[in-house]
PDB file of C-alpha atoms in Angstrom:
ATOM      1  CA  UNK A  43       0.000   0.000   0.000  1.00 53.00           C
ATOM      2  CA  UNK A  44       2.882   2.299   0.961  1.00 80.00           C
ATOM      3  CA  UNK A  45       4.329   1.135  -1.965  1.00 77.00           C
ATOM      4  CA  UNK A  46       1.464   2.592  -4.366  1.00 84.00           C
ATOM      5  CA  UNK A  47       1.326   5.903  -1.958  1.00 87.00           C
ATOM      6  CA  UNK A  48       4.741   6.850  -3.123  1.00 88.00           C
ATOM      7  CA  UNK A  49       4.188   5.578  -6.504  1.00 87.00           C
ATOM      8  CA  UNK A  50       1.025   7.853  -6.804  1.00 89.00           C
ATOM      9  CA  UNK A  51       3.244  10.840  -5.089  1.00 91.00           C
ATOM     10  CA  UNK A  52       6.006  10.502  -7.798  1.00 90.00           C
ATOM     11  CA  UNK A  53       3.798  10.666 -10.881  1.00 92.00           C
ATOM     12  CA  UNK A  54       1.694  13.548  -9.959  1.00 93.00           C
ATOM     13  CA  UNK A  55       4.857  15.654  -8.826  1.00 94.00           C
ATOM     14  CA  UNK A  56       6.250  14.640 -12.385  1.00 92.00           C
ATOM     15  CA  UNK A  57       2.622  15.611 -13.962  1.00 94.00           C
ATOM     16  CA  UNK A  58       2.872  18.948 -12.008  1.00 96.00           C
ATOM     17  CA  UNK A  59       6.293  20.305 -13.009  1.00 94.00           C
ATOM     18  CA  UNK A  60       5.526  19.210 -17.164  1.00 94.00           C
ATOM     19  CA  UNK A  61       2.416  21.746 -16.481  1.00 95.00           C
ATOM     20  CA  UNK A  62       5.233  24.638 -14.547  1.00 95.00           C
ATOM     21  CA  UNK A  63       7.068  23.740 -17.678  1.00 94.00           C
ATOM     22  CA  UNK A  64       4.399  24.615 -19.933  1.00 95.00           C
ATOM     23  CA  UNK A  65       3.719  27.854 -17.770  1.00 94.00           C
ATOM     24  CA  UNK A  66       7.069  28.882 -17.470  1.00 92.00           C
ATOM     25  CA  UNK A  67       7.836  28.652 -21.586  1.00 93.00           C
ATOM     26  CA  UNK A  68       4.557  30.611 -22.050  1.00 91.00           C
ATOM     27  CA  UNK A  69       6.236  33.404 -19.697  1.00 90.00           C
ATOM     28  CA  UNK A  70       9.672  32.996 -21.837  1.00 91.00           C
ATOM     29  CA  UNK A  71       7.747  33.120 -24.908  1.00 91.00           C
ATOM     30  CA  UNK A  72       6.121  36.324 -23.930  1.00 87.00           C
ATOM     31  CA  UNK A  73       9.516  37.823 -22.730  1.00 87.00           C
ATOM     32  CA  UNK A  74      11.142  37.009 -26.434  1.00 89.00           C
ATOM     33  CA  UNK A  75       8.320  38.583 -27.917  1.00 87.00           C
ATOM     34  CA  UNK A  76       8.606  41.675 -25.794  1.00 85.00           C
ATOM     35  CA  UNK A  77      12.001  41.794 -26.379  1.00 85.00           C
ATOM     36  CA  UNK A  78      11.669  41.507 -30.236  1.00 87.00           C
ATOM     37  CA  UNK A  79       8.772  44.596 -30.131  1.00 87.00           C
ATOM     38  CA  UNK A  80       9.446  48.672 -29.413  1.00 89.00           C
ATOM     39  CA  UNK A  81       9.630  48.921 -26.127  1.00 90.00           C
ATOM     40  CA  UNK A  82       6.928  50.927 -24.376  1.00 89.00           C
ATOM     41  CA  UNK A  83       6.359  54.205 -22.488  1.00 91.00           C
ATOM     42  CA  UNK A  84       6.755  53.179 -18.813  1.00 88.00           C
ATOM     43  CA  UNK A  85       3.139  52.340 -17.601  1.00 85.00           C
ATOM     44  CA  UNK A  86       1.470  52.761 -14.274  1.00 81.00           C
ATOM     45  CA  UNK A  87       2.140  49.227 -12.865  1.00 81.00           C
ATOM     46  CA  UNK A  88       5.210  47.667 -14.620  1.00 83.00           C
ATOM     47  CA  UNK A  89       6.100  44.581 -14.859  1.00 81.00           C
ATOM     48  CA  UNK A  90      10.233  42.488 -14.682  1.00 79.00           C
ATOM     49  CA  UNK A  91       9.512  41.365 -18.010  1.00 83.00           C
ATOM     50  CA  UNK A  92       8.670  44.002 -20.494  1.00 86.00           C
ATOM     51  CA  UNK A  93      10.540  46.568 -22.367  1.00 91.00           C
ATOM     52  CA  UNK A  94      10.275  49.901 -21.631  1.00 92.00           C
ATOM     53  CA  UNK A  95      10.958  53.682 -22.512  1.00 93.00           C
ATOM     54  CA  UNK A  96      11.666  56.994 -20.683  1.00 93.00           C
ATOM     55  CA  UNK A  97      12.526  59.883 -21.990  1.00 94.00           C
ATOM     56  CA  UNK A  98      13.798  62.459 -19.401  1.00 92.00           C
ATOM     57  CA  UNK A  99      17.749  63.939 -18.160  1.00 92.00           C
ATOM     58  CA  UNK A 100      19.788  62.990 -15.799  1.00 90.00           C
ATOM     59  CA  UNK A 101      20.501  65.200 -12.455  1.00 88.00           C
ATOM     60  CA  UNK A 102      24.381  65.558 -11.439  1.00 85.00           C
ATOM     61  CA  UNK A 103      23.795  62.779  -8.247  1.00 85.00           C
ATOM     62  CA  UNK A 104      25.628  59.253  -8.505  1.00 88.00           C
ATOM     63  CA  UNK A 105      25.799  56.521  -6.184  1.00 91.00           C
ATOM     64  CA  UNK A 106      27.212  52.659  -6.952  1.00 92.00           C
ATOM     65  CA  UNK A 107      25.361  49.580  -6.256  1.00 93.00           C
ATOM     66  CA  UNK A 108      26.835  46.147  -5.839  1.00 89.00           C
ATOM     67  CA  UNK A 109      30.370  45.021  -6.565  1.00 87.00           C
ATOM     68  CA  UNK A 110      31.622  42.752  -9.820  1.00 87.00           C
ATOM     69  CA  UNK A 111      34.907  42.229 -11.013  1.00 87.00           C
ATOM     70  CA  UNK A 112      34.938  42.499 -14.617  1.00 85.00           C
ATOM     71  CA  UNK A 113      37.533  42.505 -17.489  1.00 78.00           C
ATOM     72  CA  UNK A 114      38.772  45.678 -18.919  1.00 78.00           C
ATOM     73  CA  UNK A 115      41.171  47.064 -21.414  1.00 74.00           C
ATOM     74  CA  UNK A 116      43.295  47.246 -18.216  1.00 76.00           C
ATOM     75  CA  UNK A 117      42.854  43.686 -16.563  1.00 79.00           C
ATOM     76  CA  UNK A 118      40.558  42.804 -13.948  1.00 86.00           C
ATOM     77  CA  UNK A 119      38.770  45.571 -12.232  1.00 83.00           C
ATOM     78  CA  UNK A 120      36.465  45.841  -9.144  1.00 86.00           C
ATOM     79  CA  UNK A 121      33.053  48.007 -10.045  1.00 87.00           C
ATOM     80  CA  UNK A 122      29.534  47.906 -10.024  1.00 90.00           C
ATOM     81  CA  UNK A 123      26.245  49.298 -11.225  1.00 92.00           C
ATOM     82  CA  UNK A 124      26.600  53.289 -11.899  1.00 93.00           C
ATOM     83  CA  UNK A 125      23.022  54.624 -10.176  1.00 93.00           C
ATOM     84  CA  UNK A 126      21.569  57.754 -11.395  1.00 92.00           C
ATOM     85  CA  UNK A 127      18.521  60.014 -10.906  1.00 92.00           C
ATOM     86  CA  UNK A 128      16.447  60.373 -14.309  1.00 92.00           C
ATOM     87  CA  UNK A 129      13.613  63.154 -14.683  1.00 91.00           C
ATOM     88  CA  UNK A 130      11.711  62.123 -16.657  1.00 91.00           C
ATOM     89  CA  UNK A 131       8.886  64.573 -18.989  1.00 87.00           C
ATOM     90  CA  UNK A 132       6.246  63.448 -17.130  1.00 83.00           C
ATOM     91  CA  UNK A 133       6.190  62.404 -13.570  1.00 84.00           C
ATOM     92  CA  UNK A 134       8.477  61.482 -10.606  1.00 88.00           C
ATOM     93  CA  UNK A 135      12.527  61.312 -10.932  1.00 92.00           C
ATOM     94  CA  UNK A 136      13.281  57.716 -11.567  1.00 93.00           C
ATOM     95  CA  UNK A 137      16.456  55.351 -10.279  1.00 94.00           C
ATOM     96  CA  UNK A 138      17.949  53.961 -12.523  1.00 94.00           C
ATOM     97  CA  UNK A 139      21.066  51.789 -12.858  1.00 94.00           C
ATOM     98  CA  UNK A 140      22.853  52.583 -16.263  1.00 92.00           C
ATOM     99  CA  UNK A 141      25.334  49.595 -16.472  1.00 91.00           C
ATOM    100  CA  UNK A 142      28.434  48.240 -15.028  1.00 92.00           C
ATOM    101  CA  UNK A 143      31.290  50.615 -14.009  1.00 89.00           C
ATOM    102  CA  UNK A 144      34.860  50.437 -12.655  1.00 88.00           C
ATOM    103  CA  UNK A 145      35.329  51.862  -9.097  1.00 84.00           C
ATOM    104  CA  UNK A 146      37.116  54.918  -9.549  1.00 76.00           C
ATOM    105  CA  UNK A 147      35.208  56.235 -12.729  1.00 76.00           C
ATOM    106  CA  UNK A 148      31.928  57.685 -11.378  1.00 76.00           C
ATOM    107  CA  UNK A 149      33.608  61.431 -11.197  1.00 74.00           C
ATOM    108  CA  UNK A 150      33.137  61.155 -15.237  1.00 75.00           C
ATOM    109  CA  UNK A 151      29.588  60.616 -14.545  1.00 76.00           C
ATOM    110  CA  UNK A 152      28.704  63.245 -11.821  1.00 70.00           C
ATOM    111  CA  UNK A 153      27.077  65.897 -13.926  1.00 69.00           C
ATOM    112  CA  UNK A 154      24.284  67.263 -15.685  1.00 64.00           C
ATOM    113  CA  UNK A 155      22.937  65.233 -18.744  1.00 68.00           C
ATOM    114  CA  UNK A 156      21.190  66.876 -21.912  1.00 76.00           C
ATOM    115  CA  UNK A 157      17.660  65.040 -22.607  1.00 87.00           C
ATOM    116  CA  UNK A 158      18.515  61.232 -22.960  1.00 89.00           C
ATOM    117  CA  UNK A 159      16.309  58.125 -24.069  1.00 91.00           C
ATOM    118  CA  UNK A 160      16.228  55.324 -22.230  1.00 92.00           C
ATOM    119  CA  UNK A 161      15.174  51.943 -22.886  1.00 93.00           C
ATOM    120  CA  UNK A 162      15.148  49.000 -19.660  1.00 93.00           C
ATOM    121  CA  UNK A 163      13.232  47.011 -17.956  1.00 92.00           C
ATOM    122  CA  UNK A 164      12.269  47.193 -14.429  1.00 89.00           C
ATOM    123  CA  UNK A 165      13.845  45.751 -11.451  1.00 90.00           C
ATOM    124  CA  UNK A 166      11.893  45.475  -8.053  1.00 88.00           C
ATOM    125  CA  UNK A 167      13.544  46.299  -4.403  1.00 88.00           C
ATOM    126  CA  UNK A 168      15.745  43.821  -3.032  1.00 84.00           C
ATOM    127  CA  UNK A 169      15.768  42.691   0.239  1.00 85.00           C
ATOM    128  CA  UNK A 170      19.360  41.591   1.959  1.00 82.00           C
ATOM    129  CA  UNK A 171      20.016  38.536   2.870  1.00 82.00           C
ATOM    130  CA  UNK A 172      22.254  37.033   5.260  1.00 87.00           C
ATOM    131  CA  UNK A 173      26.142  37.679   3.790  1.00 87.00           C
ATOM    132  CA  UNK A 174      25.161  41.207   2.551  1.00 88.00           C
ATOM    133  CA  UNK A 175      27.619  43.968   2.664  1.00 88.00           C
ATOM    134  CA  UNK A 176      25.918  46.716   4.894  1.00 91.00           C
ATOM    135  CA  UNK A 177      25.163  49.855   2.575  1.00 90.00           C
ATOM    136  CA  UNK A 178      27.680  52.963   2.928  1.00 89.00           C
ATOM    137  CA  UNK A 179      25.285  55.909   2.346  1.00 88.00           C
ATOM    138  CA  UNK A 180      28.066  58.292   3.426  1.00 87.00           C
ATOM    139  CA  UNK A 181      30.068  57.199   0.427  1.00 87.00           C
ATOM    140  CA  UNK A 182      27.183  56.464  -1.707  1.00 88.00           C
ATOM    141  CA  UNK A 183      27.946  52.780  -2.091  1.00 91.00           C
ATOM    142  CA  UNK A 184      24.904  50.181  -1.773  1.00 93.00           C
ATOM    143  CA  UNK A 185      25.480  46.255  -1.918  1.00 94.00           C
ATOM    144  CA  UNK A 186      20.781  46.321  -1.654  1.00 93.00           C
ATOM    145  CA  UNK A 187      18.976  47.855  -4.347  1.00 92.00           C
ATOM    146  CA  UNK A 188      16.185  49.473  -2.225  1.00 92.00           C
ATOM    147  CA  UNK A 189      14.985  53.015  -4.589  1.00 92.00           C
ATOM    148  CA  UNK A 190      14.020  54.320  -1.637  1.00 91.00           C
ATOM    149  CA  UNK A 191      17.279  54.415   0.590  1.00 91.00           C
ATOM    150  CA  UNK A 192      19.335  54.967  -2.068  1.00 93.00           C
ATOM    151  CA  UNK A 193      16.717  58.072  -3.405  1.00 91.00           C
ATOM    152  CA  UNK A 194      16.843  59.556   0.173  1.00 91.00           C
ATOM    153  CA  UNK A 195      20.833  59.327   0.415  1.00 91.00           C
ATOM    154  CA  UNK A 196      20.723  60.614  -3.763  1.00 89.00           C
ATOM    155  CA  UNK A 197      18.621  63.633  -1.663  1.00 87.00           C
ATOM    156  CA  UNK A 198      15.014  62.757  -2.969  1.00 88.00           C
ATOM    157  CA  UNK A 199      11.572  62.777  -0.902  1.00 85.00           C
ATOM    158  CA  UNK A 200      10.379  59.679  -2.858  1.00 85.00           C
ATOM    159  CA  UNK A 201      11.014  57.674  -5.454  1.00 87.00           C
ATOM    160  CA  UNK A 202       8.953  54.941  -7.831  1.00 89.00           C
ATOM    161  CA  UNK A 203       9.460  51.602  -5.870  1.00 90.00           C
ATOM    162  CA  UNK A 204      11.521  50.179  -8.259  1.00 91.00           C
ATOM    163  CA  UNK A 205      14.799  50.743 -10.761  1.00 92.00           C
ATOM    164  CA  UNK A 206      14.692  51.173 -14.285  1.00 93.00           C
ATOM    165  CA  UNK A 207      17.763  49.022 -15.480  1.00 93.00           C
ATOM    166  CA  UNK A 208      18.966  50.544 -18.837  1.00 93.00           C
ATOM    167  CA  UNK A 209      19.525  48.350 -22.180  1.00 92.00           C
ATOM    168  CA  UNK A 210      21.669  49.027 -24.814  1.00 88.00           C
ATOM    169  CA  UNK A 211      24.568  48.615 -26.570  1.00 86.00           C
ATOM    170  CA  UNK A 212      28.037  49.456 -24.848  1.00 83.00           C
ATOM    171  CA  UNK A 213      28.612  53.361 -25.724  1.00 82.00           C
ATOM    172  CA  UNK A 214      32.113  54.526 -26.903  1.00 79.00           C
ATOM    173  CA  UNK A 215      34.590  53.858 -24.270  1.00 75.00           C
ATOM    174  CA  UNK A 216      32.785  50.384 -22.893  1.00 76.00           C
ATOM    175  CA  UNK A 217      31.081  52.312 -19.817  1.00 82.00           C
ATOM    176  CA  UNK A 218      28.604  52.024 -18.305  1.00 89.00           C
ATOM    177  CA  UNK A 219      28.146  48.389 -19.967  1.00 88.00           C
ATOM    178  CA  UNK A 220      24.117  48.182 -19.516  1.00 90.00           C
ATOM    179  CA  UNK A 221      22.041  44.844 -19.255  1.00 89.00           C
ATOM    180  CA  UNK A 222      22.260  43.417 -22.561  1.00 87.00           C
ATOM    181  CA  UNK A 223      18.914  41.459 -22.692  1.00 86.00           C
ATOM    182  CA  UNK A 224      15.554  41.541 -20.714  1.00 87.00           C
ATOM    183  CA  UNK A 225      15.674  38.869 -17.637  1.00 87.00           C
ATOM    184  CA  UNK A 226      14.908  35.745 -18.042  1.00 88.00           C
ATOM    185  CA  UNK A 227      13.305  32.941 -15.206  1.00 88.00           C
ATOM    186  CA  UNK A 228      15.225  29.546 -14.850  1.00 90.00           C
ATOM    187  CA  UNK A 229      13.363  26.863 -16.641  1.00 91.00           C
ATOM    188  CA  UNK A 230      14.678  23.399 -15.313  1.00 94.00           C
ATOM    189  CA  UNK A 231      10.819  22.082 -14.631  1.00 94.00           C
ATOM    190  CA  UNK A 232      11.464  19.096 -17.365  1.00 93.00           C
ATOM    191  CA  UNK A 233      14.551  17.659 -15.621  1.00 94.00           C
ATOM    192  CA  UNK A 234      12.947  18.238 -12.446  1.00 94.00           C
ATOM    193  CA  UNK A 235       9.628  16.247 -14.092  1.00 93.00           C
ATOM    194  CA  UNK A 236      12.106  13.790 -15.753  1.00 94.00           C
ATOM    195  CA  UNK A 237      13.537  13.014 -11.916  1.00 95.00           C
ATOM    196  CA  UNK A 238      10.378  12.573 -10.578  1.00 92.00           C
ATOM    197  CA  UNK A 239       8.967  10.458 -13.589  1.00 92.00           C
ATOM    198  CA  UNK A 240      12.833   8.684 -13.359  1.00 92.00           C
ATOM    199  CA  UNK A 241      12.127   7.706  -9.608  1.00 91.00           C
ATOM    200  CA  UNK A 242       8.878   6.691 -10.112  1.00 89.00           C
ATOM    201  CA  UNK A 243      10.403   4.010 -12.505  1.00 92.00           C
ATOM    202  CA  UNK A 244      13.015   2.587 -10.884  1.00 91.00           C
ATOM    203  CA  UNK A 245       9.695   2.370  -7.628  1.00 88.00           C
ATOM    204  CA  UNK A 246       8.349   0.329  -9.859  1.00 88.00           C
ATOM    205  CA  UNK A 247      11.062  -2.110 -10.883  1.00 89.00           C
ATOM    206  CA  UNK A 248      12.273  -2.573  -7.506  1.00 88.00           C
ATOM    207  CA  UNK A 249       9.053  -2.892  -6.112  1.00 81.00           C
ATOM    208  CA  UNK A 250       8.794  -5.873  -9.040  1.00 83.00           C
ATOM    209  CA  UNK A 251      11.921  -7.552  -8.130  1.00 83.00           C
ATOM    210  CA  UNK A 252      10.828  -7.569  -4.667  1.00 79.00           C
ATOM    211  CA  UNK A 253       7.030  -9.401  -5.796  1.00 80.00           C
ATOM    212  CA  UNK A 254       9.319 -11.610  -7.876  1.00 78.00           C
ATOM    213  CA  UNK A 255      11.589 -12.589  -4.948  1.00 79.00           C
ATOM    214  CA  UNK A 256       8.627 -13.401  -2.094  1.00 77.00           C
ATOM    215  CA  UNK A 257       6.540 -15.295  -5.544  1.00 78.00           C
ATOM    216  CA  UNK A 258       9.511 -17.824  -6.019  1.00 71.00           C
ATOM    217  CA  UNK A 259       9.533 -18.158  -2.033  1.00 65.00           C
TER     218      UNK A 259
END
């Protein structure tokens, strides 16, 4: 009876990941497409996985989130995500993280832009976890993206709950090197059904040796 419990357990955890699997390439399929489209003006409620569009300036305040050592023209450098305030046309100033720079190069960045375009997708707050660095506000360095700590240290009353993480190709000089595609989910459901599906098998054959072994006693 136990036997068939488990049996019975196995199969419908392998039936329920091939339907996550479905669900999960209909969200991938509707990230591709929204990748392959315009993107669109940022809407009242956005979502992780669509592209979007702001047209606004920058203001003259930086801050740095994160650290990532990446290769340069110089060797291995220590950096992270160059954070800026974007006004947009219409509506509140926005975070938003332009791309990957070098520590050491966010002097170049600390002044007034002319009207830019800007094309990302949106990023929710973070919460830290156990092993996070604690944020530096005094020196404007944050290992948590939360918009509204870093907005207040930035000198903003409020900011949109979320960051706007800019797209792009890398402008002349390689920095800041934005987010190259829109996120993506993992998708392992099928070899997490095939485990379940491959368990309930081998249940089976052992549970058939074992009949065969008490039937010849």
């Amino acid at each position: 009876m136990s036997a068939a419990v488990m049996l019975a357990l196995l199969v419908a955890l392998g039936v329920w990941q091939m339907r996550r699997l479905a669900w999960k390439e209909g969200i991938l399929a509707a990230i591709a497409s929204a990748e392959a489209a315009a993107p669109v003006p940022l809407p009242a409620a956005p979502t992780p996985f669509e592209k979007i569009v702001v047209h606004g300036r920058y203001l003259p305040v930086i801050a740095l989130y994160g650290a990532e050592v990446r290769e340069t023209v110089h060797g291995p450098a220590m950096g992270g995500q160059l954070l800026q305030v974007l006004v947009p046309e219409a509506g509140p100033p926005i975070l938003v993280a332009r791309g990957w720079v070098p520590d050491g190069a966010l002097a170049a960045f600390a002044e007034a832009a002319p009207k830019v375009v800007v094309t990302g997708f949106i990023r929710s707050p973070v919460r830290p976890g156990w092993f996070t660095p604690r944020d530096d506000p005094g020196r404007l360095r944050f290992y948590t993206l939360d918009p509204a700590r870093i907005g207040a240290a930035l000198g903003l009353k409020s900011v949109p709950p979320f960051t706007l993480m800019a797209m792009g190709p890398l402008p002349q000089g390689g920095v800041p090197a934005p987010a190259e595609s829109l996120p993506r989910p993992p998708n392992n459901h099928l070899s997490y059904a095939l485990t379940w599906f491959g368990l309930a098998i081998v249940l089976v054959v052992i549970y058939g040796l074992w009949l065969r072994r008490n039937w010849r006693r």
